[in-house]
Structures are given as C-alpha cells and as structure tokens.
CSV table of C-alpha atoms in Angstrom, one decimal:
chain,number,residue,atom,x,y,z
A,1110,MET,CA,69.2,117.5,110.7
A,1111,ARG,CA,67.2,115.1,108.6
A,1112,ILE,CA,69.5,112.8,106.6
A,1113,SER,CA,69.0,110.0,104.1
A,1114,ILE,CA,71.8,107.6,103.3
A,1115,PHE,CA,71.7,105.3,100.3
A,1116,GLY,CA,73.5,102.1,100.9
A,1117,ALA,CA,73.3,99.9,103.9
A,1118,GLY,CA,76.8,98.5,103.5
A,1119,TYR,CA,79.9,99.1,105.5
A,1120,VAL,CA,80.2,102.9,104.9
A,1121,GLY,CA,76.5,103.6,104.9
A,1122,LEU,CA,75.7,101.7,108.1
A,1123,VAL,CA,78.6,103.3,110.1
A,1124,ALA,CA,77.8,106.8,108.9
A,1125,ALA,CA,74.0,106.3,109.6
A,1126,ALA,CA,74.7,105.0,113.1
A,1127,CYS,CA,77.2,107.8,114.0
A,1128,PHE,CA,75.1,110.6,112.6
A,1129,ALA,CA,72.1,109.3,114.5
A,1130,GLU,CA,74.2,109.0,117.6
A,1131,SER,CA,74.9,112.7,117.4
A,1132,GLY,CA,71.2,113.5,117.4
A,1133,ASN,CA,70.3,113.6,113.7
A,1134,THR,CA,67.3,111.8,112.2
A,1135,VAL,CA,68.6,109.3,109.7
A,1136,VAL,CA,66.9,107.0,107.3
A,1137,THR,CA,69.0,104.4,105.5
A,1138,VAL,CA,67.9,103.1,102.1
A,1139,ASP,CA,68.8,99.9,100.3
A,1140,VAL,CA,67.4,97.9,97.4
A,1141,ASP,CA,68.1,94.7,99.3
A,1142,GLU,CA,64.8,93.9,100.9
A,1143,ALA,CA,66.2,91.0,103.0
A,1144,ARG,CA,69.0,93.2,104.4
A,1145,ILE,CA,66.5,96.0,105.3
A,1146,GLU,CA,64.2,93.6,107.0
A,1147,GLY,CA,67.1,92.1,108.9
A,1148,LEU,CA,68.3,95.6,110.0
A,1149,LYS,CA,64.7,96.4,111.2
A,1150,GLN,CA,65.0,93.3,113.4
A,1151,GLY,CA,68.4,94.2,114.7
A,1152,ILE,CA,70.4,91.8,112.5
A,1153,ILE,CA,73.6,93.6,111.4
A,1154,PRO,CA,75.0,92.2,108.2
A,1155,ILE,CA,78.7,93.0,108.9
A,1156,TYR,CA,80.9,92.7,111.9
A,1157,GLU,CA,82.4,96.0,113.2
A,1158,PRO,CA,83.1,96.5,116.9
A,1159,GLY,CA,80.5,98.7,118.5
A,1160,LEU,CA,78.3,99.0,115.5
A,1161,LYS,CA,75.5,96.6,116.5
A,1162,GLU,CA,75.0,98.3,119.9
A,1163,MET,CA,74.9,101.8,118.3
A,1164,VAL,CA,72.5,100.8,115.6
A,1165,LEU,CA,70.1,99.1,118.1
A,1166,ARG,CA,70.3,102.0,120.6
A,1167,ASN,CA,69.4,104.6,117.9
A,1168,GLN,CA,66.7,102.5,116.4
A,1169,THR,CA,65.1,102.1,119.9
A,1170,GLU,CA,65.4,105.9,120.5
A,1171,GLY,CA,63.8,106.7,117.1
A,1172,ARG,CA,66.6,108.4,115.4
A,1173,LEU,CA,67.6,105.7,113.0
A,1174,SER,CA,65.3,103.8,110.5
A,1175,PHE,CA,65.7,101.5,107.5
A,1176,THR,CA,63.6,101.4,104.3
A,1177,THR,CA,63.5,100.4,100.7
A,1178,ASP,CA,61.3,103.5,99.9
A,1179,ALA,CA,63.7,105.8,98.2
A,1180,VAL,CA,61.2,108.5,97.3
A,1181,ALA,CA,60.0,109.0,100.9
A,1182,ALA,CA,63.6,109.0,102.1
A,1183,ILE,CA,64.7,111.6,99.6
A,1184,GLN,CA,61.7,113.9,100.2
A,1185,SER,CA,62.0,113.8,103.9
A,1186,SER,CA,65.7,114.8,104.1
A,1187,LEU,CA,67.8,117.9,103.5
A,1188,ILE,CA,71.0,116.0,103.0
A,1189,THR,CA,71.3,112.8,101.0
A,1190,PHE,CA,74.4,110.7,101.2
A,1191,ILE,CA,75.3,108.3,98.4
A,1192,ALA,CA,77.2,105.4,100.0
A,1193,VAL,CA,76.6,102.6,97.5
A,1194,GLY,CA,79.3,100.3,96.1
A,1195,THR,CA,81.7,101.1,93.4
A,1196,PRO,CA,83.0,97.7,92.3
A,1197,PRO,CA,86.0,97.5,90.0
A,1198,GLY,CA,85.3,96.9,86.3
A,1199,GLU,CA,87.2,94.5,84.2
A,1200,ASP,CA,89.7,97.3,83.4
A,1201,GLY,CA,90.2,98.2,87.1
A,1202,SER,CA,88.1,101.4,86.9
A,1203,ALA,CA,85.4,102.1,89.4
A,1204,ASP,CA,81.9,101.1,88.2
A,1205,LEU,CA,79.6,104.1,88.9
A,1206,LYS,CA,76.3,102.6,87.8
A,1207,TYR,CA,75.0,102.4,91.4
A,1208,VAL,CA,76.1,105.9,92.3
A,1209,LEU,CA,74.5,107.4,89.1
A,1210,GLY,CA,71.4,105.3,89.6
A,1211,VAL,CA,70.9,106.9,93.0
A,1212,ALA,CA,71.6,110.3,91.5
A,1213,ARG,CA,68.8,109.7,89.0
A,1214,GLN,CA,66.4,108.6,91.7
A,1215,ILE,CA,67.2,111.9,93.6
A,1216,GLY,CA,66.4,113.9,90.5
A,1217,GLN,CA,63.2,112.0,90.0
A,1218,ALA,CA,62.0,112.5,93.6
A,1219,MET,CA,63.3,115.7,95.1
A,1220,THR,CA,60.8,118.5,95.7
A,1221,GLY,CA,63.1,121.3,97.1
A,1222,TYR,CA,66.6,122.3,97.8
A,1223,LYS,CA,68.9,119.4,98.6
A,1224,ILE,CA,72.5,118.7,99.3
A,1225,ILE,CA,73.8,115.4,97.7
A,1226,VAL,CA,76.9,114.0,99.2
A,1227,ASP,CA,79.2,111.5,97.5
A,1228,LYS,CA,80.4,109.3,100.4
A,1229,SER,CA,81.3,106.4,98.1
A,1230,THR,CA,84.9,106.2,97.0
A,1231,VAL,CA,84.6,107.6,93.5
A,1232,PRO,CA,87.0,108.7,90.7
A,1233,VAL,CA,87.8,112.4,90.2
A,1234,GLY,CA,85.0,113.9,88.1
A,1235,THR,CA,82.2,111.8,89.6
A,1236,ALA,CA,80.5,114.8,91.3
A,1237,ASP,CA,80.1,116.4,87.8
A,1238,LYS,CA,78.5,113.2,86.6
A,1239,VAL,CA,76.1,113.1,89.6
A,1240,ARG,CA,75.2,116.7,88.9
A,1241,VAL,CA,74.4,116.0,85.3
A,1242,ALA,CA,72.4,113.0,86.1
A,1243,ILE,CA,70.2,114.9,88.6
A,1244,ALA,CA,69.8,117.9,86.4
A,1245,GLY,CA,68.8,115.6,83.5
A,1246,GLU,CA,66.0,114.1,85.6
A,1247,LEU,CA,64.8,117.5,86.7
A,1248,ALA,CA,64.7,118.6,83.1
A,1249,LEU,CA,62.6,115.6,82.1
A,1250,ARG,CA,60.2,116.6,84.9
A,1251,GLY,CA,60.2,120.2,83.7
A,1252,VAL,CA,61.1,121.6,87.1
A,1253,ASP,CA,63.9,123.9,88.2
A,1254,LEU,CA,65.1,123.0,91.7
A,1255,GLU,CA,68.3,124.1,93.4
A,1256,PHE,CA,70.8,121.5,94.6
A,1257,ASP,CA,74.5,121.1,95.5
A,1258,VAL,CA,76.8,118.2,95.1
A,1259,VAL,CA,79.5,117.6,97.7
A,1260,SER,CA,82.4,115.2,97.9
A,1261,ASN,CA,82.9,113.9,101.4
A,1262,PRO,CA,85.2,110.8,101.2
A,1263,GLU,CA,85.4,108.4,104.1
A,1264,PHE,CA,88.6,107.4,105.9
A,1265,LEU,CA,87.4,104.6,108.0
A,1266,LYS,CA,89.6,101.7,109.1
A,1267,GLU,CA,87.7,98.4,109.3
A,1268,GLY,CA,87.8,97.2,112.9
A,1269,ALA,CA,88.0,100.8,114.2
A,1270,ALA,CA,85.4,102.5,112.1
A,1271,ILE,CA,83.2,103.8,114.9
A,1272,ASP,CA,86.1,105.6,116.6
A,1273,ASP,CA,87.4,106.9,113.3
A,1274,PHE,CA,84.0,108.4,112.5
A,1275,MET,CA,83.3,109.8,116.0
A,1276,LYS,CA,86.9,111.1,116.5
A,1277,PRO,CA,88.2,111.7,113.0
A,1278,ASP,CA,91.7,112.6,112.0
A,1279,ARG,CA,90.1,114.9,109.5
A,1280,VAL,CA,86.9,115.5,107.6
A,1281,VAL,CA,87.3,116.5,104.0
A,1282,ILE,CA,84.6,118.5,102.3
A,1283,GLY,CA,84.7,119.2,98.6
A,1284,THR,CA,82.3,122.0,97.6
A,1285,ASP,CA,82.3,125.2,95.6
A,1286,ASN,CA,79.4,126.7,97.6
A,1287,VAL,CA,80.1,128.6,100.9
A,1288,ARG,CA,76.5,128.0,102.2
A,1289,THR,CA,76.9,124.3,101.6
A,1290,ALA,CA,80.2,124.2,103.4
A,1291,GLU,CA,78.6,125.9,106.4
A,1292,LEU,CA,75.8,123.3,106.5
A,1293,MET,CA,78.3,120.5,106.3
A,1294,LYS,CA,80.4,122.0,109.1
A,1295,GLU,CA,77.2,122.2,111.2
A,1296,LEU,CA,76.5,118.5,110.5
A,1297,TYR,CA,80.0,117.5,111.5
A,1298,ASP,CA,80.4,119.9,114.4
A,1299,PRO,CA,79.5,117.3,117.1
A,1300,PHE,CA,82.6,115.3,116.0
A,1301,MET,CA,84.9,118.3,116.3
A,1302,ARG,CA,84.4,119.3,119.9
A,1303,LYS,CA,88.1,119.0,120.9
A,1304,GLN,CA,89.7,120.2,117.7
A,1305,ASN,CA,88.5,121.5,114.3
A,1306,ARG,CA,89.7,119.0,111.8
A,1307,MET,CA,87.4,120.0,108.9
A,1308,ILE,CA,89.2,120.6,105.6
A,1309,VAL,CA,87.2,122.4,102.9
A,1310,MET,CA,88.5,122.2,99.3
A,1311,ASP,CA,87.3,122.1,95.8
A,1312,ILE,CA,85.4,119.0,94.7
A,1313,ARG,CA,88.0,117.4,92.5
A,1314,SER,CA,90.7,117.7,95.1
A,1315,ALA,CA,88.5,116.1,97.7
A,1316,GLU,CA,87.8,113.2,95.3
A,1317,MET,CA,91.5,112.8,94.6
A,1318,THR,CA,92.4,113.0,98.3
A,1319,LYS,CA,90.7,109.6,99.1
A,1320,TYR,CA,92.5,107.8,96.3
A,1321,ALA,CA,95.8,109.5,97.2
A,1322,ALA,CA,95.6,108.5,100.8
A,1323,ASN,CA,94.9,104.8,100.2
A,1324,ALA,CA,97.5,104.7,97.5
A,1325,MET,CA,100.1,106.2,99.8
A,1326,LEU,CA,99.3,103.6,102.6
A,1327,ALA,CA,99.4,100.7,100.1
A,1328,THR,CA,102.7,102.0,98.9
A,1329,ARG,CA,104.2,102.0,102.4
A,1330,ILE,CA,103.0,98.4,102.9
A,1331,SER,CA,104.5,97.1,99.6
A,1332,PHE,CA,107.7,99.0,100.3
A,1333,MET,CA,108.1,97.5,103.7
A,1334,ASN,CA,107.3,94.0,102.4
A,1335,GLN,CA,110.1,94.4,99.9
A,1336,ILE,CA,112.5,95.5,102.6
A,1337,ALA,CA,111.5,92.5,104.7
A,1338,ASN,CA,112.2,90.1,101.8
A,1339,LEU,CA,115.6,91.8,101.3
A,1340,CYS,CA,116.4,91.6,105.0
A,1341,GLU,CA,115.8,87.8,105.0
A,1342,ARG,CA,118.4,87.4,102.2
A,1343,MET,CA,121.0,89.7,103.9
A,1344,GLY,CA,120.7,88.5,107.5
A,1345,ALA,CA,119.1,91.7,108.7
A,1346,ASP,CA,116.1,92.0,111.1
A,1347,VAL,CA,113.1,93.9,109.6
A,1348,ALA,CA,111.8,94.7,113.1
A,1349,ALA,CA,115.0,96.6,113.9
A,1350,VAL,CA,115.0,98.3,110.5
A,1351,ARG,CA,111.4,99.5,111.1
A,1352,GLU,CA,112.4,100.9,114.5
A,1353,GLY,CA,115.3,102.7,112.9
A,1354,ILE,CA,113.4,104.3,110.1
A,1355,GLY,CA,110.1,104.8,111.9
A,1356,SER,CA,111.8,107.0,114.6
A,1357,ASP,CA,112.4,109.5,111.8
A,1358,SER,CA,109.6,112.1,112.3
A,1359,ARG,CA,109.5,112.5,108.5
A,1360,ILE,CA,108.6,108.8,108.1
A,1361,GLY,CA,106.8,107.6,111.3
A,1362,TYR,CA,105.8,104.0,112.2
A,1363,GLY,CA,102.4,103.6,110.6
A,1364,PHE,CA,101.8,101.0,107.9
A,1365,LEU,CA,105.4,99.8,108.1
A,1366,PHE,CA,104.7,96.3,109.4
A,1367,PRO,CA,105.7,93.5,107.0
A,1368,GLY,CA,103.0,90.9,106.2
A,1369,PRO,CA,101.5,88.7,103.6
A,1370,GLY,CA,100.2,91.6,101.5
A,1371,TYR,CA,97.3,94.1,101.8
A,1372,GLY,CA,93.7,93.2,101.1
A,1373,GLY,CA,90.2,94.3,101.9
A,1374,SER,CA,87.6,96.4,100.1
A,1375,CYS,CA,89.7,99.6,99.7
A,1376,PHE,CA,93.4,99.4,99.0
A,1377,PRO,CA,93.3,96.8,96.1
A,1378,LYS,CA,90.3,98.5,94.5
A,1379,ASP,CA,91.5,102.0,94.9
A,1380,VAL,CA,95.0,101.3,93.7
A,1381,LYS,CA,93.6,99.8,90.5
A,1382,ALA,CA,91.1,102.6,90.1
A,1383,LEU,CA,93.8,105.3,90.4
A,1384,ILE,CA,96.0,103.5,87.9
A,1385,ARG,CA,93.1,103.4,85.5
A,1386,THR,CA,92.3,107.1,86.1
A,1387,ALA,CA,95.8,107.9,85.2
A,1388,GLU,CA,95.6,105.9,82.0
A,1389,GLU,CA,92.5,107.8,81.0
A,1390,CYS,CA,94.6,111.0,81.3
A,1391,SER,CA,97.4,109.4,79.3
A,1392,TYR,CA,99.7,109.1,82.3
A,1393,ASP,CA,101.6,105.9,83.2
A,1394,PHE,CA,101.5,105.6,87.0
A,1395,LEU,CA,104.6,103.4,87.2
A,1396,LEU,CA,104.9,103.6,91.0
A,1397,LEU,CA,101.4,102.3,91.7
A,1398,LYS,CA,101.7,99.5,89.1
A,1399,ALA,CA,104.8,98.4,91.0
A,1400,VAL,CA,102.9,98.6,94.3
A,1401,GLU,CA,100.2,96.4,93.0
A,1402,ASP,CA,102.6,93.9,91.5
A,1403,VAL,CA,104.6,93.7,94.7
A,1404,ASN,CA,101.4,93.0,96.7
A,1405,GLU,CA,100.3,90.2,94.4
A,1406,ARG,CA,103.7,88.6,94.8
A,1407,GLN,CA,103.7,89.1,98.5
A,1408,LYS,CA,100.5,87.1,98.8
A,1409,GLU,CA,102.5,84.0,97.6
A,1410,VAL,CA,105.2,84.3,100.2
A,1411,LEU,CA,103.7,82.2,103.0
A,1412,ALA,CA,102.8,79.4,100.6
A,1413,ASP,CA,106.3,79.5,99.1
A,1414,LYS,CA,107.9,79.1,102.5
A,1415,LEU,CA,105.7,76.1,103.5
A,1416,ILE,CA,106.3,74.4,100.2
A,1417,ASN,CA,110.1,75.0,100.3
A,1418,ILE,CA,110.3,73.6,103.9
A,1419,LEU,CA,107.7,70.8,103.8
A,1420,GLY,CA,107.3,70.0,100.2
A,1421,VAL,CA,108.5,67.1,98.1
A,1422,HIS,CA,110.5,68.7,95.2
A,1423,ASN,CA,109.5,68.0,91.6
A,1424,ASP,CA,106.1,66.9,92.6
A,1425,GLN,CA,102.9,68.5,91.2
A,1426,GLN,CA,101.4,68.3,94.6
A,1427,PRO,CA,104.4,68.8,96.9
A,1428,LEU,CA,102.3,69.0,100.1
A,1429,ARG,CA,100.4,65.8,99.5
A,1430,GLY,CA,99.8,64.2,102.9
A,1431,LYS,CA,100.6,67.3,104.9
A,1432,THR,CA,98.2,69.2,107.1
A,1433,ILE,CA,98.5,72.9,107.6
A,1434,ALA,CA,96.8,74.8,110.3
A,1435,CYS,CA,95.9,78.5,109.6
A,1436,TRP,CA,95.3,81.1,112.2
A,1437,GLY,CA,93.5,84.0,110.6
A,1438,LEU,CA,91.2,84.4,107.5
A,1439,SER,CA,90.0,88.0,107.4
A,1440,PHE,CA,92.3,90.5,105.7
A,1441,LYS,CA,92.9,92.2,109.0
A,1442,PRO,CA,91.8,91.8,112.7
A,1443,ARG,CA,88.5,93.0,114.1
A,1444,THR,CA,86.5,92.4,110.9
A,1445,ASP,CA,85.0,89.5,109.1
A,1446,ASP,CA,85.9,91.0,105.7
A,1447,MET,CA,87.7,88.5,103.4
A,1448,ARG,CA,87.7,90.6,100.2
A,1449,GLU,CA,91.1,90.2,98.6
A,1450,ALA,CA,92.4,88.6,101.8
A,1451,PRO,CA,95.9,87.1,101.7
A,1452,ALA,CA,94.5,84.0,103.3
A,1453,ILE,CA,92.5,83.2,100.1
A,1454,THR,CA,95.7,83.1,98.0
A,1455,LEU,CA,97.5,81.1,100.7
A,1456,ILE,CA,94.8,78.5,101.2
A,1457,GLU,CA,94.2,78.0,97.4
A,1458,ARG,CA,97.9,77.4,96.9
A,1459,LEU,CA,98.0,74.9,99.8
A,1460,LEU,CA,95.0,73.0,98.5
A,1461,ASN,CA,96.4,72.9,95.0
A,1462,ALA,CA,99.7,71.6,96.4
A,1463,GLY,CA,97.8,68.7,98.0
A,1464,ALA,CA,97.7,69.8,101.6
A,1465,THR,CA,94.8,69.3,104.0
A,1466,VAL,CA,94.0,72.8,105.4
A,1467,ARG,CA,92.4,73.6,108.7
A,1468,ALA,CA,91.5,77.2,109.7
A,1469,HIS,CA,90.4,79.3,112.6
A,1470,ASP,CA,89.3,83.0,112.7
A,1471,PRO,CA,87.4,84.8,115.5
A,1472,GLU,CA,84.9,86.3,113.0
A,1473,ALA,CA,85.4,85.3,109.4
A,1474,ILE,CA,84.6,81.6,109.4
A,1475,LEU,CA,81.1,82.1,107.8
A,1476,GLU,CA,82.6,84.2,105.1
A,1477,ALA,CA,85.4,81.7,104.5
A,1478,LYS,CA,82.9,78.8,104.2
A,1479,LYS,CA,81.2,80.7,101.3
A,1480,LEU,CA,84.6,80.7,99.5
A,1481,PHE,CA,86.0,77.3,100.4
A,1482,GLY,CA,83.0,75.2,101.3
A,1483,GLU,CA,84.0,71.7,102.6
A,1484,ARG,CA,87.5,71.9,101.1
A,1485,VAL,CA,88.8,73.4,104.3
A,1486,GLU,CA,88.2,72.2,107.9
A,1487,PHE,CA,87.1,75.1,110.2
A,1488,SER,CA,87.0,75.3,113.9
A,1489,HIS,CA,85.9,78.0,116.4
A,1490,ASN,CA,88.7,76.8,118.7
A,1491,GLN,CA,92.1,77.9,117.6
A,1492,TYR,CA,93.9,74.9,119.2
A,1493,ASP,CA,91.6,72.2,117.9
A,1494,ILE,CA,93.0,72.7,114.4
A,1495,LEU,CA,96.6,72.0,115.5
A,1496,ASP,CA,96.2,68.3,116.3
A,1497,SER,CA,98.9,66.4,114.4
A,1498,ALA,CA,99.3,69.3,111.9
A,1499,ASP,CA,102.7,69.6,110.1
A,1500,ALA,CA,102.8,73.4,110.5
A,1501,LEU,CA,101.0,76.4,111.9
A,1502,VAL,CA,100.8,79.5,109.7
A,1503,VAL,CA,99.8,82.8,111.3
A,1504,VAL,CA,98.0,84.9,108.6
A,1505,THR,CA,96.1,87.6,110.5
A,1506,ASP,CA,97.3,89.4,113.6
A,1507,TRP,CA,94.2,88.9,115.9
A,1508,ASN,CA,94.9,89.6,119.6
A,1509,GLU,CA,94.0,86.0,120.3
A,1510,TYR,CA,97.2,84.9,118.5
A,1511,ARG,CA,99.6,87.3,120.1
A,1512,ASN,CA,100.4,85.4,123.3
A,1513,PRO,CA,99.1,81.8,122.9
A,1514,ASP,CA,99.8,78.7,124.9
A,1515,PHE,CA,103.0,77.6,123.3
A,1516,ASP,CA,103.3,74.4,125.4
A,1517,ARG,CA,99.9,73.4,124.0
A,1518,ILE,CA,101.0,74.2,120.5
A,1519,MET,CA,104.1,72.2,120.8
A,1520,THR,CA,102.2,69.2,122.2
A,1521,ALA,CA,99.6,69.4,119.4
A,1522,LEU,CA,101.7,69.8,116.3
A,1523,LYS,CA,103.3,66.8,114.6
A,1524,THR,CA,106.1,69.1,113.6
A,1525,PRO,CA,107.0,72.1,115.7
A,1526,LEU,CA,107.0,74.5,112.8
A,1527,ILE,CA,105.4,77.9,112.9
A,1528,VAL,CA,105.4,80.2,109.8
A,1529,ASP,CA,104.5,83.6,111.1
A,1530,GLY,CA,103.2,86.0,108.5
A,1531,ARG,CA,102.8,88.8,111.1
A,1532,ASN,CA,106.0,88.5,113.1
A,1533,LEU,CA,104.1,88.2,116.3
A,1534,TYR,CA,106.6,86.2,118.3
A,1535,LYS,CA,110.2,86.7,119.5
A,1536,PRO,CA,112.6,84.5,117.5
A,1537,ASN,CA,114.9,83.8,120.5
A,1538,ARG,CA,112.0,82.7,122.6
A,1539,MET,CA,110.7,80.4,119.9
A,1540,ALA,CA,114.1,78.8,119.4
A,1541,ALA,CA,114.5,78.2,123.1
A,1542,ALA,CA,111.1,76.6,123.2
A,1543,GLY,CA,112.1,74.2,120.5
A,1544,PHE,CA,110.1,75.6,117.5
A,1545,SER,CA,111.3,75.9,114.0
A,1546,TYR,CA,110.2,79.5,113.6
A,1547,ILE,CA,109.9,81.2,110.2
A,1548,PRO,CA,109.0,84.9,110.4
A,1549,LEU,CA,109.0,87.5,107.7
A,1550,GLY,CA,112.1,89.7,107.2
A,1551,ARG,CA,114.3,87.9,109.7
A,1552,SER,CA,117.0,85.4,109.2
A,1553,TYR,CA,115.9,82.1,110.6
A,1554,GLY,CA,119.1,80.1,110.9
A,1555,GLY,CA,119.2,78.7,107.4
A,1556,ILE,CA,116.3,76.2,108.0
A,1557,SER,CA,115.7,74.7,104.6
A,1558,GLU,CA,113.4,71.8,105.3
A,1559,VAL,CA,111.5,70.1,108.0
A,1560,LYS,CA,110.3,66.7,106.8
C-alpha cells in the first residue's frame, strides 16, 4: 500500500520504518525542514534501538522517503496517518491544533477516496473533529469526496518500540466502516503472522482504550511506590511483597517495580488529559488525581533521602560542599528521552540544596545538557564521576549499572554511600562490601546520617 505519515517524531518515525519494512511505500511528512533534511541524510533525531538501521535500509531500498511537501504526500497515498504531537495545554487537556491542522491540509489536498488514521494520542471525540475539519475544507472547495476516519492508537514502549510494532500485543482499530476495517486488517496482516491480535471496535472506544491503558499502568506504578514507602516504615521488603502479589495470576508482575516515579512523553501527559476529559464530562476522577499526586511526591524521594543522610539540618543549602554522582538521566533505559524524567526533579533539588552534581547516562547526556547547561558536570564514563563524591544515586536502571565494579566504586567514593532508586543490588551483598546502601521499600538498618 501507499502510505503517508504526518509527523517525523517518535511515533511517526517508528510507524514509517516498520510499515516500509513490511513492503509498503511510505512517505513521512514534517514541517521541520531541518529534521527532514537530516533524515534524508540518515540522521535520526531520536534514539531508539534498531530504528536507525531500519530507516536507512528502507531508504536505500526505495520504500521510505521524507518530505515537507504535504500536498504531494496526501495525493500519492491511500492511507494517511496523523502522528503529530498533542502537547498538554495549561489545563492538562491535549492540544489538538497540530492534529486538526493536518486534517485541514488533507481536506484541501485530497483528490479521491482516502482513509485518515489518528495515530496520535488524542481525547475521545477527536475523530469527529477530524472528520468535521476535512469535510469543512472539502465544502469550501465545492467537492464531494468520500473518506473515512479511523482511530489506531499506538502502544509502543520507548526502548522496545520496533519489537512492539513488529510483534504487537494487540492492534486496536476504531472504525464504523466494514470496508475500512478490512483495509486496515490488510495493512497490519504482516504483523499478525503467528496470531491475529487485531481488535476492531467503535471509534470512541478505541480512543478511550489508549488513555485507559496508560492510566492503568501509571496507577500500578504509583500504587507500588506507595507500598514501597510503607514497607520502609514497617521493616518489610518490597521485593518480597512484589513477588508475593505478582504471583497471583489476577495481578501479574508487570509495572510493579518501585522507583523514583514515572516520566516520559506518555504517562504524565495522558493521565492529565484523562483527568481533564473527565472534568469536561462533569466527572471527578479521584483515583487518577491521586495517582498523579503520588507520582509528583515520589520524584522527591531520592533527594529527600540524600538530604536527610548527608545534609546539614536547618541550613537553606543543606548539601553545600557535597558532591553527588548520578547514574541515569533518561526517564527509562534504552532511550534518550528526558521528558518529565525523575532525574530532572532530583538534580534541581540537589543543586538548590547547594550540592555539586555529576551525571552519567549512556544516551541522554545531550538532552540533559539542554536542560542543565554547565550547572551539572557530565561524563561519558560512569566511573569518572565517582571520584571523591559523597554519594552515588542510581536513577535509571540501565543495564550498565546492574552489575558494576563495586571495588572501583568503593575506592572512588569519598563516602561509601549508594542511594538506589531502582533496587538493583542485593542489600546483604552491599552491607558485606562495606557500603551504606539505601534502596527503596526496604529497611536499611536505621541509617540516619553519613557525614
């Protein structure tokens, strides 16, 4: 099939590469001329494992191209995906100006039957607005052309997006038209060779499914972080608790790891948007408000621990003269995405408390420099930042941090203190090695200060 995809961001690029990989002819459209020129030269603007190789291969083989010419892209394709950003407004609602802008362009340029697919994460009712925008432009032109609008939400995990697209848990298609459903099934058939995981439903239910999925996952994360905080106070081990509840088939193990809070481009934005959507329907979504509140508080936990242990009490800058080494900047491993990352809250708190902050991340240093500039010392070597530091804090669970050289860490640190925001290490092993080890959700022997 011939496909056009509007938006050369995370979702658009992954979808374009994967559709081209399955034999379709795909043109990706973006208004950012510099981004398009870079993509034509093989410069991928985001880090996602396997994406660069797939993009380059399909460009070379002629199935994938990039352009700023929206009209040509629309007129050359049967299916047009809208995968542009929906940034949160001041009230938390999703801003649809880019989605509806593309819809109007489609109405202005289309010359025959077309399927328009909402791939962006959008509120319930957006497909109706897209349909009205296209119909309005057709009316201004005085033409009557048939088209269908489909909701096809994405369920990609950053760091595993290629696998998620090529081997999906499910593909949700929202449409009221049987013919359109069959065309979408044909498009996705190469990804369903082992098992048919296509779910066809009405459009509004498809739009709600995306928000409901992310809200559920965010809820599990906030719930487990609350359990972890309670475990610390009661002398329980959250790792054992997770094993105990996760073994229940009704619950499972996924998204039950305690940590410094969720971040990224999806969970924070989608939780806010669903709360706002509920408010527009005069419904008070109390649970999600609590989920959001818990997450914001959880982002403060690592800084609280460091200040309580190392800080000078009753001082406006309790960590003045202290150096903190941070392992991890991105909101999760295998991505350079720092949007809403817990590391941002942590580092700002540490800097405001007077600390010198050094940081390492396998992929996100360039993004972090945009945020912190010269206020933070960065290194591409995870051990270089440890020299004479007063503590090491683990923020992101990159594989590089899972089994480090503890002897080297012990020698480098001024104080053998590790605050582990991801519970990567065994407390008994850390104690035997001589570390003051502060995990989440585990009693750590009543350590109150390490001066």
